[in-house]
mmCIF file of C-alpha atoms in Angstrom:
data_model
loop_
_atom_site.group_PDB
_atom_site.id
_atom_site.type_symbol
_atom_site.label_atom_id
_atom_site.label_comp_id
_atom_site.label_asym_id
_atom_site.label_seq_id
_atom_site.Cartn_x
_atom_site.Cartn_y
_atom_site.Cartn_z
ATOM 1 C CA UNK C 143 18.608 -4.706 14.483
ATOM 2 C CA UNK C 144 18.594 -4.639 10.760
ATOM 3 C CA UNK C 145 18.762 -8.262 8.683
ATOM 4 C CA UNK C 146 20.713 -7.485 5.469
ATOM 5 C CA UNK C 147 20.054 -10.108 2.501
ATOM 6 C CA UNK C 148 23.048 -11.107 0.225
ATOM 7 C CA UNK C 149 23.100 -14.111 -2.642
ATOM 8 C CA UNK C 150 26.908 -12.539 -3.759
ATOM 9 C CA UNK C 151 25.998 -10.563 -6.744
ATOM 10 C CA UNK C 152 27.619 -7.391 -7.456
ATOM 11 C CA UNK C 153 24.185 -5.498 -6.333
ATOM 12 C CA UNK C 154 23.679 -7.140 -3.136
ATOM 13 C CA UNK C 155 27.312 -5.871 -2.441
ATOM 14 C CA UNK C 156 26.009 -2.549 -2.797
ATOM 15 C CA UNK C 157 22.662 -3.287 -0.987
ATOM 16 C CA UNK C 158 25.487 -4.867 1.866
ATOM 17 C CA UNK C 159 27.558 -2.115 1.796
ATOM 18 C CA UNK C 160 24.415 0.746 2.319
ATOM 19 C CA UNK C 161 23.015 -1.750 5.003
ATOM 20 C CA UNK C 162 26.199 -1.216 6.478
ATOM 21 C CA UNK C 163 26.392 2.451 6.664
ATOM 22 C CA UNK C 164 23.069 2.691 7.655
ATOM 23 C CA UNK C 165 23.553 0.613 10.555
ATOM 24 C CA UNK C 166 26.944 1.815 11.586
ATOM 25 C CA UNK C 167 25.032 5.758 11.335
ATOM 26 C CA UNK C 168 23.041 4.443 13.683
ATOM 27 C CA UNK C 169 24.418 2.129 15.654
ATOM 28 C CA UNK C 170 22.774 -0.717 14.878
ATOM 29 C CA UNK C 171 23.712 -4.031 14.538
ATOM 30 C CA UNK C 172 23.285 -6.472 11.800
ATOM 31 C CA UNK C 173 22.139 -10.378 10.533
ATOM 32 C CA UNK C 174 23.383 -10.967 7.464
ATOM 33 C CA UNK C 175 21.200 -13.959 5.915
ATOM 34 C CA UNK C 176 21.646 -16.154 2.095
ATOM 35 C CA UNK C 177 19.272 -18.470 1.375
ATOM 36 C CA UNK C 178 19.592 -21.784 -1.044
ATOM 37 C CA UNK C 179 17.269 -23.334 -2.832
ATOM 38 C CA UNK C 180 15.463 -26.373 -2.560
ATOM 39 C CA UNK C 181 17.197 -28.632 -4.988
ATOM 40 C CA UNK C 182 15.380 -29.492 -8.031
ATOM 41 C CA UNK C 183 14.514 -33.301 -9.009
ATOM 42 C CA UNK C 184 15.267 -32.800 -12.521
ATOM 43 C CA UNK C 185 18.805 -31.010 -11.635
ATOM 44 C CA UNK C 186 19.779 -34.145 -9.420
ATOM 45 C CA UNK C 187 18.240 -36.632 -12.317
ATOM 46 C CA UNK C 188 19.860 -34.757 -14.964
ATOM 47 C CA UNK C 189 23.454 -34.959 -12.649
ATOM 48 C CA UNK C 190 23.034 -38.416 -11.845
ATOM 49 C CA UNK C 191 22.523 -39.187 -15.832
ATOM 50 C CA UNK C 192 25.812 -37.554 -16.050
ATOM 51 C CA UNK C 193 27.618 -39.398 -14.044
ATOM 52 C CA UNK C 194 27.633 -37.885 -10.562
ATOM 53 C CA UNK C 195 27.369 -40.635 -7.636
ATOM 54 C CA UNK C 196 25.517 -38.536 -5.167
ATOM 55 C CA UNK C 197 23.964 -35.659 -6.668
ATOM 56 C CA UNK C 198 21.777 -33.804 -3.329
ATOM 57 C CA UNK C 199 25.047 -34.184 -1.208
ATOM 58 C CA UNK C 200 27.423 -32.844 -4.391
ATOM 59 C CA UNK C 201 24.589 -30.212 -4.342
ATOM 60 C CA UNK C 202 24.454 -29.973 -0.320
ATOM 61 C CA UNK C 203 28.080 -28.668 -0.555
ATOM 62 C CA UNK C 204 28.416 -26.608 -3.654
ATOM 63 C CA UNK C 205 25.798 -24.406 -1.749
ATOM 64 C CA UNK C 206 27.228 -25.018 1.525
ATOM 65 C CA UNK C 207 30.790 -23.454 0.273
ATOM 66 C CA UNK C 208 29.018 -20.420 -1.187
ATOM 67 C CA UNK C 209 27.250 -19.830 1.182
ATOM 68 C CA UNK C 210 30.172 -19.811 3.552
ATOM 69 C CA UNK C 211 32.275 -17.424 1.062
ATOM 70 C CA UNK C 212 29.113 -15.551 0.790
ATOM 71 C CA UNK C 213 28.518 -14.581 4.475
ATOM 72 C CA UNK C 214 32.609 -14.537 5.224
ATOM 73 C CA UNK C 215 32.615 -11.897 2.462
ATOM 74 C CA UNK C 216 29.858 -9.935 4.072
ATOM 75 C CA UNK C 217 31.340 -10.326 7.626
ATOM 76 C CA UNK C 218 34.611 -9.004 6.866
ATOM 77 C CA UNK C 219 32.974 -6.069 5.345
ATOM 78 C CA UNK C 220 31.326 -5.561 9.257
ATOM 79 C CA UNK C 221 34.145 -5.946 10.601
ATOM 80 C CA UNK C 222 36.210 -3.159 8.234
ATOM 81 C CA UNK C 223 32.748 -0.775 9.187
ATOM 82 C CA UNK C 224 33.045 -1.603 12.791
ATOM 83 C CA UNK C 225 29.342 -2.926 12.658
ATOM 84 C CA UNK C 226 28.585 -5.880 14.996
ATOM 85 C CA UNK C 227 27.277 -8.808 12.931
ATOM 86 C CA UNK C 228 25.555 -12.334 12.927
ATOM 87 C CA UNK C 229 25.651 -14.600 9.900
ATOM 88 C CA UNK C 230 22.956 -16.790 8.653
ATOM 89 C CA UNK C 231 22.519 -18.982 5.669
ATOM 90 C CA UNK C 232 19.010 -20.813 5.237
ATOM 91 C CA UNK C 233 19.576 -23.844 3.035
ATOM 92 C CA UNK C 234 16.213 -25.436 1.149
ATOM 93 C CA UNK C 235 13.966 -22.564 1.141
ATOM 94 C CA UNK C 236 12.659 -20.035 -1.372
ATOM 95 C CA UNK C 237 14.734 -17.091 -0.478
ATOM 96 C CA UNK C 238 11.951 -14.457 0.280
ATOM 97 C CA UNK C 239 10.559 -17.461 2.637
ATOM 98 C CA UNK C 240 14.005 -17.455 4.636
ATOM 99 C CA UNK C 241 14.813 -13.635 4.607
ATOM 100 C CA UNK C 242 11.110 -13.247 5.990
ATOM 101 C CA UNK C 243 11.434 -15.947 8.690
ATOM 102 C CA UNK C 244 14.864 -14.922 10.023
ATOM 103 C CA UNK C 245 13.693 -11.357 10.291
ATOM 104 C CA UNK C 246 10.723 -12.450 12.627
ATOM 105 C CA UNK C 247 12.851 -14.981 14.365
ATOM 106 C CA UNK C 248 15.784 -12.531 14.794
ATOM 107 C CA UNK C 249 13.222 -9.501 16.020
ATOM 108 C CA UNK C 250 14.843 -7.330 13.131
ATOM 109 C CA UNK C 251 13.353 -3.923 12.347
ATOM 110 C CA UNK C 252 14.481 -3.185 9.203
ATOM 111 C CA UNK C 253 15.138 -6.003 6.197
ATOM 112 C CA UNK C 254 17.975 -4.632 3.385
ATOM 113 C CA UNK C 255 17.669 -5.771 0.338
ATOM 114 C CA UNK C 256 18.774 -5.703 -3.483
ATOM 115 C CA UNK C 257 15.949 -5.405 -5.888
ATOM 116 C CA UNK C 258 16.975 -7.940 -7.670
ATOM 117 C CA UNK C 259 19.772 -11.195 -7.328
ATOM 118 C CA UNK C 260 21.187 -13.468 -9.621
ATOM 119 C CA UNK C 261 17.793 -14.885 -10.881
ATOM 120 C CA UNK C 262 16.071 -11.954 -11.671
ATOM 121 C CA UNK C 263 18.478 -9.824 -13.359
ATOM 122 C CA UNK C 264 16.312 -10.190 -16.416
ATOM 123 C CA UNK C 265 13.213 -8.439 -14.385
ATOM 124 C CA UNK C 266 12.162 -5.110 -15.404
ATOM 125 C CA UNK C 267 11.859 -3.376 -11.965
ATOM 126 C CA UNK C 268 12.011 -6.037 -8.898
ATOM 127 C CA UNK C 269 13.216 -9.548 -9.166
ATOM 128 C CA UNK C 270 10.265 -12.285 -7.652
ATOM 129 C CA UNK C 271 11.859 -12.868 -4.306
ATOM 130 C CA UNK C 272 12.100 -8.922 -3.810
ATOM 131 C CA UNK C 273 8.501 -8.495 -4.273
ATOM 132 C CA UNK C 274 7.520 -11.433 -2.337
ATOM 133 C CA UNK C 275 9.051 -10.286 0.391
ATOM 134 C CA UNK C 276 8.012 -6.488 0.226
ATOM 135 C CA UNK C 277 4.366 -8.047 -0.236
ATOM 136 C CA UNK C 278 4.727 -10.214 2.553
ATOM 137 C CA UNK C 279 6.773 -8.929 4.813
ATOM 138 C CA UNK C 280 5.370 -7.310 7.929
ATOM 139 C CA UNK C 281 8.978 -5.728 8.748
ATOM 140 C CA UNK C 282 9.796 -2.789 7.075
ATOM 141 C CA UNK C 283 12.153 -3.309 3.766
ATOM 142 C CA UNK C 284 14.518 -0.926 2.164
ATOM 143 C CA UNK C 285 15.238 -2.004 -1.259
ATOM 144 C CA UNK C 286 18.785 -1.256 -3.327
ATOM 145 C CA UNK C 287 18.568 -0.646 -7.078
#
């Protein structure tokens, strides 16, 4: 049972897609998991200076939709592989924190991952999250570059 982690960028599409012919190659099946943020206090004070009435619940669904398109995306791709899949999207967390609890909650052997996401496209070699979770993570991770 592999977990494959996705935020939507172009190289977690590629880390998706090699999760996916991994675990169709083997038969396995496959949790696909995003993660959202926490919401910042200064982001909702600086959107409620600007005029926004309710600034967590505007936030609440921004992320909400993406996540949704993200993990729709992702499960149409299973479905074109012929790959059984779950989806999962962990709102208010770090995302290493919610890839590495889903994995242990989900009894996944293998975690799939992009070395880096949308944040930490500036990092040299792995993005933050990637290294937090190859540091912490007592599941094995394969990581896409």
């Amino acid at each position: 049972h592999m977990l494959i982690a996705t935020d939507g960028s172009d190289l977690a599409g590629r880390a998706v897609d090699h999760g996916l012919m991994l675990a169709k190659g083997i038969g396995a099946s496959v949790m696909f998991v995003t993660v959202t943020d926490i919401w910042s206090s200064v982001e909702m004070a600086s959107e409620s200076v600007r005029g926004t009435e309710n600034p967590m619940k505007s936030y609440e669904e921004m992320v909400g939709a993406l996540a949704q398109k993200i993990l729709a995306d992702a499960k149409s791709a299973a479905d074109a592989a012929g790959v059984d899949c779950e989806t999962h999207h962990v709102s208010d967390s770090s995302p290493a924190d919610g890839i590495i609890d889903v994995a242990n909650e989900k009894g996944c052997d293998l975690i799939v991952m992009a070395s880096h996401g949308r944040r930490g496209i500036n990092l040299a070699l792995l993005g933050s999250q990637t290294a937090k979770v190859l540091a912490l993570s007592k599941i094995p991770v394969l990581v896409l570059r």
